[in-house]
Amino acid sequence: MSQELKQPEWADHASERLADAGYRRGGARSAVIDLLARQDCALSAFEIEEALRADGGRPVARASVYRVIDELEQLKLISRIEVGHGISRYEAVHPGGHHHHHHLVCDACEKVIPFEDDELERTIHRVADRVAFDVAEHEIVLHGSCGDCGPRASRRSA
Amino acid sequence: MSQELKQPEWADHASERLADAGYRRGGARSAVIDLLARQDCALSAFEIEEALRADGGRPVARASVYRVIDELEQLKLISRIEVGHGISRYEAVHPGGHHHHHHLVCDACEKVIPFEDDELERTIHRVADRVAFDVAEHEIVLHGSCGDCGPRASRRSA
DNA sequence: ATCAGTGCAAAACATTTGCAGCATG
DNA sequence: CATGCTGCAAATGTTTTGCACTGAT
């Protein structure tokens, strides 16, 4: 069940790297970083905006969410994942590859669930060495249906 | 390398399945199917429209491209891949899992290159069995830089 | 005080949908 | 000749951009 990691250290890490890169401390940026630091899996831009608006404290305009996301992605502090349905999702990248994971996507309820597998990582690295291509990152998405939607509910009415 | 497969059989296969599903033989549909049959890797909706307009014969409206894509995807005759950059790409699915492959994406020139790896497939299936999730499909994308863009050109100016 | 950071509204895309006319079975 | 197929144009949804204002250094 997506192990609720919560890594405030990442927020500090990200803030430092941003400062190193010459960015100032704006409120919208901090709010997005703090929110992302508290997640255990990827959020869409809309979900980020929504969560910040509900969170009590600091509503952040959609445009700012996208701008912060863009900065963080360029510094490789977050990674973008594309699981279909036309939207991008973003999640913290922890230094040293800790908590590196991939995603199960329920095509019925659109839920995104993280999973880790060391053997898969080893295999991917072996493949990366084998191809005539300089591999920097990899993304693995398993589509199907989650427990809630029933092990047989792959096909959907929507 | 992308081995220029060209499988006219797939066009027939797809046409049959569409007929079975009660579809007629419209010109736009045939044109899209024929084009996809001639590809060795995934095309975007825009590339499909463009290719058909240039191809000499049968321009197909964007809406029709999307409609045909949608029909083919629902019948699992093509698969949708998302490699970032905000667009979807589509490619023929060959019966029996033949020519099943994954993708290398050059983040410099945005080229998409197919690759196959049996060990990776075995590992993925092992993972699929292990998770509490009913896995129907999987998608693997390796990001980096292709030969043309230099084995060290992962970072990009654009 | 300066210049980066932010919000709002409009623009730019990819994709979807409504509807009128064309063509297949 | 009826119904499905197609094209056009408008709608939708996500992401980006322009510009004026706010706030950090």
XYZ file of C-alpha atoms (C1' of nucleotides) in Angstrom:
366
model
C 0.000 0.000 0.000
C 2.313 2.807 -1.028
C 4.423 3.201 2.041
C 3.745 6.831 3.082
C 7.385 7.785 3.109
C 7.282 11.524 3.731
C 10.788 12.841 3.273
C 11.087 16.407 4.529
C 14.795 16.064 3.753
C 13.936 16.213 0.092
C 12.364 19.643 0.523
C 15.608 20.912 2.010
C 17.642 19.226 -0.674
C 15.495 20.754 -3.400
C 15.563 24.205 -1.819
C 19.348 24.096 -1.640
C 19.741 23.077 -5.233
C 17.365 25.822 -6.305
C 19.324 28.374 -4.266
C 22.543 27.098 -5.847
C 20.958 27.612 -9.235
C 20.239 31.226 -8.352
C 16.538 31.061 -7.545
C 14.954 33.111 -4.783
C 12.610 31.823 -2.095
C 9.110 32.623 -3.413
C 6.022 31.428 -1.553
C 4.439 29.516 -4.412
C 7.635 27.616 -5.031
C 8.037 26.642 -1.385
C 4.424 25.545 -1.169
C 4.773 23.236 -4.169
C 8.040 21.792 -2.879
C 6.616 21.164 0.583
C 3.608 19.439 -0.913
C 5.686 17.237 -3.184
C 7.937 16.345 -0.260
C 4.931 14.948 1.594
C 3.769 12.686 -1.250
C 4.581 9.065 -1.722
C 3.610 8.979 -5.371
C 3.191 11.191 -8.398
C 0.670 14.066 -8.591
C -0.701 15.883 -11.619
C -0.498 19.656 -11.956
C -4.197 19.867 -11.272
C -3.916 17.716 -8.159
C -1.088 19.890 -6.906
C -3.099 23.061 -7.419
C -6.139 21.489 -5.777
C -4.219 20.136 -2.792
C -2.607 23.501 -2.157
C -5.933 25.254 -2.356
C -7.461 22.811 0.140
C -4.367 22.468 2.271
C -5.447 25.403 4.343
C -2.601 27.738 3.691
C -1.233 28.735 0.341
C -3.263 28.659 -2.874
C -0.973 28.697 -5.877
C -2.012 29.722 -9.379
C -1.988 27.024 -12.032
C 0.653 28.880 -14.041
C 2.939 28.985 -11.032
C 2.480 25.272 -10.423
C 3.621 24.596 -13.954
C 6.523 27.006 -13.668
C 7.775 25.433 -10.448
C 7.366 21.967 -11.901
C 9.402 23.019 -14.897
C 12.231 24.390 -12.769
C 12.310 21.291 -10.588
C 12.301 19.003 -13.575
C 15.175 20.808 -15.245
C 17.234 20.423 -12.092
C 16.208 16.761 -12.035
C 14.686 17.202 -8.588
C 11.430 15.704 -9.790
C 10.600 13.330 -12.608
C 7.671 13.493 -14.952
C 5.682 10.348 -15.571
C 3.167 9.879 -18.365
C 0.627 7.188 -17.722
C -1.863 8.065 -20.411
C -5.179 9.888 -19.981
C -3.466 12.955 -21.421
C -1.902 14.304 -18.254
C 1.562 14.387 -16.765
C 2.372 13.529 -13.191
C 5.341 14.574 -11.130
C 7.164 13.161 -8.146
C 10.261 13.864 -6.084
C 13.519 12.232 -7.105
C 15.535 11.338 -4.043
C 19.302 11.686 -4.205
C 21.247 8.463 -4.563
C 18.331 6.757 -6.247
C 16.601 6.030 -2.944
C 12.944 5.120 -3.180
C 13.277 4.827 -6.943
C 10.156 3.061 -8.151
C 7.801 2.477 -11.054
C 4.044 2.535 -11.468
C 0.973 0.399 -11.745
C -1.868 2.250 -13.438
C -5.437 1.095 -12.984
C -7.177 1.673 -16.310
C -10.538 1.456 -14.552
C -10.189 4.043 -11.780
C -7.027 5.773 -13.067
C -5.298 5.237 -9.749
C -1.483 5.257 -9.857
C 0.306 2.901 -7.479
C 4.066 2.755 -6.948
C 6.094 -0.445 -6.784
C 9.756 -1.306 -6.444
C 11.601 -4.330 -7.768
C 15.347 -4.802 -7.564
C 15.510 -7.571 -10.098
C 13.703 -5.344 -12.576
C 16.207 -2.574 -11.940
C 19.115 -4.924 -12.547
C 17.585 -6.154 -15.774
C 16.887 -2.637 -16.972
C 20.487 -1.633 -16.344
C 21.714 -4.664 -18.220
C 19.507 -3.721 -21.165
C 20.676 -0.110 -20.952
C 24.282 -1.282 -21.300
C 23.419 -3.471 -24.233
C 21.709 -0.952 -26.527
C 23.482 1.504 -28.830
C 22.060 4.418 -26.943
C 23.147 6.467 -23.961
C 20.436 5.731 -21.403
C 19.947 8.375 -18.723
C 16.598 7.400 -17.256
C 13.943 4.741 -17.525
C 10.237 4.564 -16.912
C 8.143 1.450 -16.521
C 4.356 1.449 -16.416
C 2.198 -1.612 -15.842
C -1.410 -1.174 -16.937
C -4.286 -3.255 -15.668
C -6.749 -3.149 -12.820
C -6.172 -2.617 -9.124
C -7.591 -4.632 -6.234
C -10.481 -2.218 -5.698
C -11.608 -2.535 -9.286
C -11.545 -6.311 -9.174
C -8.851 -8.567 -10.659
C -11.035 -9.072 -13.673
C -12.145 -5.530 -14.406
C -9.518 -4.577 -16.982
C -12.092 -3.555 -19.528
C -14.008 -0.437 -18.682
C -17.355 1.118 -19.436
C -16.320 4.802 -19.498
C 18.458 0.014 -36.385
C 14.677 -0.513 -36.333
C 14.362 -3.470 -38.642
C 11.872 -2.176 -41.251
C 9.440 -4.997 -40.770
C 6.511 -4.017 -42.944
C 3.744 -6.470 -42.205
C 0.953 -6.165 -44.730
C -0.560 -9.168 -42.960
C -1.348 -6.913 -40.053
C -3.518 -4.718 -42.288
C -5.559 -7.767 -43.266
C -5.730 -8.949 -39.692
C -6.916 -5.538 -38.535
C -9.476 -5.240 -41.335
C -10.914 -8.630 -40.459
C -11.234 -7.830 -36.803
C -12.911 -4.531 -37.621
C -15.323 -6.321 -39.950
C -16.031 -8.859 -37.206
C -16.790 -5.980 -34.878
C -19.332 -4.647 -37.374
C -17.385 -1.804 -38.934
C -17.646 -0.921 -42.633
C -14.795 -0.324 -45.014
C -14.427 3.485 -45.141
C -11.579 5.082 -47.062
C -10.099 7.020 -44.180
C -10.002 3.917 -42.018
C -8.265 1.845 -44.688
C -5.738 4.581 -45.348
C -4.764 4.802 -41.677
C -4.527 1.036 -41.360
C -2.387 0.702 -44.468
C -0.069 3.397 -43.241
C 0.295 1.848 -39.787
C 0.956 -1.523 -41.379
C 3.954 -0.079 -43.182
C 5.569 1.410 -40.068
C 8.210 -0.185 -37.939
C 7.632 2.097 -34.977
C 5.036 4.321 -33.372
C 3.591 7.427 -35.065
C 1.734 10.367 -33.553
C -1.707 11.419 -34.781
C -0.136 14.435 -36.406
C 2.495 12.313 -38.172
C -0.213 9.995 -39.429
C -2.232 12.883 -40.830
C 0.873 14.409 -42.372
C 2.077 11.158 -43.908
C -1.309 10.493 -45.454
C -1.461 13.990 -46.901
C 2.007 13.603 -48.413
C 1.598 9.969 -49.341
C 0.109 10.953 -52.662
C -3.300 9.460 -52.331
C -5.681 9.834 -49.442
C -5.677 12.868 -47.155
C -7.553 12.079 -43.946
C -8.988 14.668 -41.599
C -7.465 14.890 -38.161
C -10.740 13.935 -36.488
C -10.916 10.777 -38.570
C -7.352 9.875 -37.676
C -8.267 10.094 -34.015
C -11.480 8.149 -34.531
C -9.712 5.327 -36.340
C -6.975 5.269 -33.725
C -9.603 5.006 -31.044
C -11.362 2.084 -32.722
C -8.104 0.246 -33.306
C -6.986 0.793 -29.748
C -10.239 -0.506 -28.312
C -9.887 -3.677 -30.343
C -6.275 -3.860 -29.126
C -5.036 -3.804 -32.705
C -2.714 -0.938 -31.879
C -1.125 0.224 -28.667
C -0.678 3.751 -27.447
C 2.687 4.798 -26.131
C 3.418 7.946 -24.193
C 6.993 9.061 -24.332
C 6.528 12.570 -22.993
C 6.431 15.831 -24.969
C 2.673 15.799 -24.479
C 1.711 13.623 -27.414
C 0.598 10.028 -27.833
C 2.028 7.647 -30.376
C 0.437 4.541 -31.819
C 1.748 1.349 -33.370
C 0.439 -1.952 -34.653
C 0.140 -4.837 -32.211
C 0.931 -8.101 -33.961
C -1.054 -11.166 -32.974
C 0.726 -13.668 -30.755
C 2.948 -10.975 -29.303
C 5.256 -11.030 -32.319
C 7.545 -8.032 -32.703
C 6.539 -6.867 -29.238
C 9.065 -4.228 -28.303
C 9.760 -1.183 -26.179
C 11.240 2.234 -26.850
C 14.341 4.332 -26.565
C 13.540 8.040 -26.665
C 16.212 10.558 -27.551
C 15.574 13.612 -25.394
C 17.722 15.686 -27.744
C 16.090 15.024 -31.121
C 12.883 13.376 -29.846
C 13.473 10.352 -32.034
C 11.773 7.129 -30.905
C 13.676 3.895 -31.484
C 12.299 0.398 -30.851
C 14.197 -2.366 -29.085
C 13.415 -5.918 -28.008
C 14.799 -7.862 -25.077
C 13.613 -11.291 -24.027
C 15.188 -11.203 -20.605
C 13.397 -7.945 -19.906
C 10.100 -9.508 -20.953
C 10.648 -12.441 -18.628
C 11.477 -10.142 -15.748
C 8.457 -7.962 -16.398
C 6.183 -10.987 -16.358
C 7.704 -12.166 -13.122
C 7.053 -8.749 -11.597
C 3.524 -8.727 -12.976
C 2.845 -12.017 -11.185
C 4.282 -10.711 -7.967
C 2.261 -7.521 -7.535
C -1.251 -7.324 -6.076
C -2.600 -6.015 -9.333
C -4.003 -7.572 -12.467
C -1.473 -6.556 -15.107
C -2.768 -6.460 -18.672
C -0.031 -4.525 -20.457
C 3.329 -2.980 -19.826
C 5.273 -0.126 -21.306
C 8.964 0.540 -20.904
C 10.662 3.721 -22.045
C 14.377 4.396 -21.834
C 15.290 8.075 -22.075
C 18.685 9.356 -23.097
C 20.475 10.308 -26.284
C 20.764 8.427 -29.541
C 23.886 7.828 -31.601
C 23.250 10.819 -33.855
C 23.039 13.173 -30.915
C 26.288 11.912 -29.429
C 26.643 9.517 -26.495
C 27.196 12.514 -24.266
C 24.472 14.850 -25.442
C 21.793 13.914 -22.900
C 21.325 17.509 -21.812
C 19.736 19.758 -24.368
C 19.544 23.437 -25.234
C 15.976 23.608 -26.586
C 15.112 49.916 -5.116
C 15.771 46.190 -8.190
C 14.704 42.166 -10.286
C 12.841 37.574 -9.545
C 8.410 35.469 -8.411
C 3.457 35.352 -8.895
C -1.459 35.612 -10.469
C -4.647 36.322 -13.944
C -6.212 36.001 -18.467
C -5.341 34.841 -23.013
C -2.844 31.783 -26.222
C -1.196 27.495 -27.918
C -1.505 22.698 -28.325
C -3.416 17.898 -28.557
C -7.607 15.649 -28.600
C -12.798 15.122 -28.755
C -17.412 16.015 -30.298
C -21.597 17.787 -33.162
C -23.466 17.907 -37.265
C -24.336 17.835 -42.299
C -23.170 15.371 -46.441
C -21.027 11.134 -48.727
C -20.461 6.298 -49.543
C -20.653 1.389 -48.260
C -23.165 -2.855 -47.844
C -31.421 3.629 -49.467
C -30.333 3.314 -44.606
C -26.764 3.657 -41.646
C -22.162 4.045 -40.827
C -18.116 6.947 -42.234
C -15.919 11.350 -43.009
C -14.736 16.238 -42.960
C -15.161 20.574 -41.058
C -15.509 23.542 -37.289
C -16.301 24.306 -32.724
C -15.558 22.587 -27.968
C -12.648 20.633 -24.297
C -8.752 20.004 -21.387
C -3.925 20.546 -20.447
C 0.044 23.273 -20.568
C 2.392 27.737 -21.868
C 3.001 32.656 -22.266
C 2.409 37.958 -21.678
C 1.986 41.353 -18.657
C 1.280 43.986 -14.563
C 1.901 43.631 -9.642
C 3.968 41.748 -5.361
C 7.732 40.503 -2.607
C 12.549 38.791 -1.542
C 17.301 40.330 -1.241
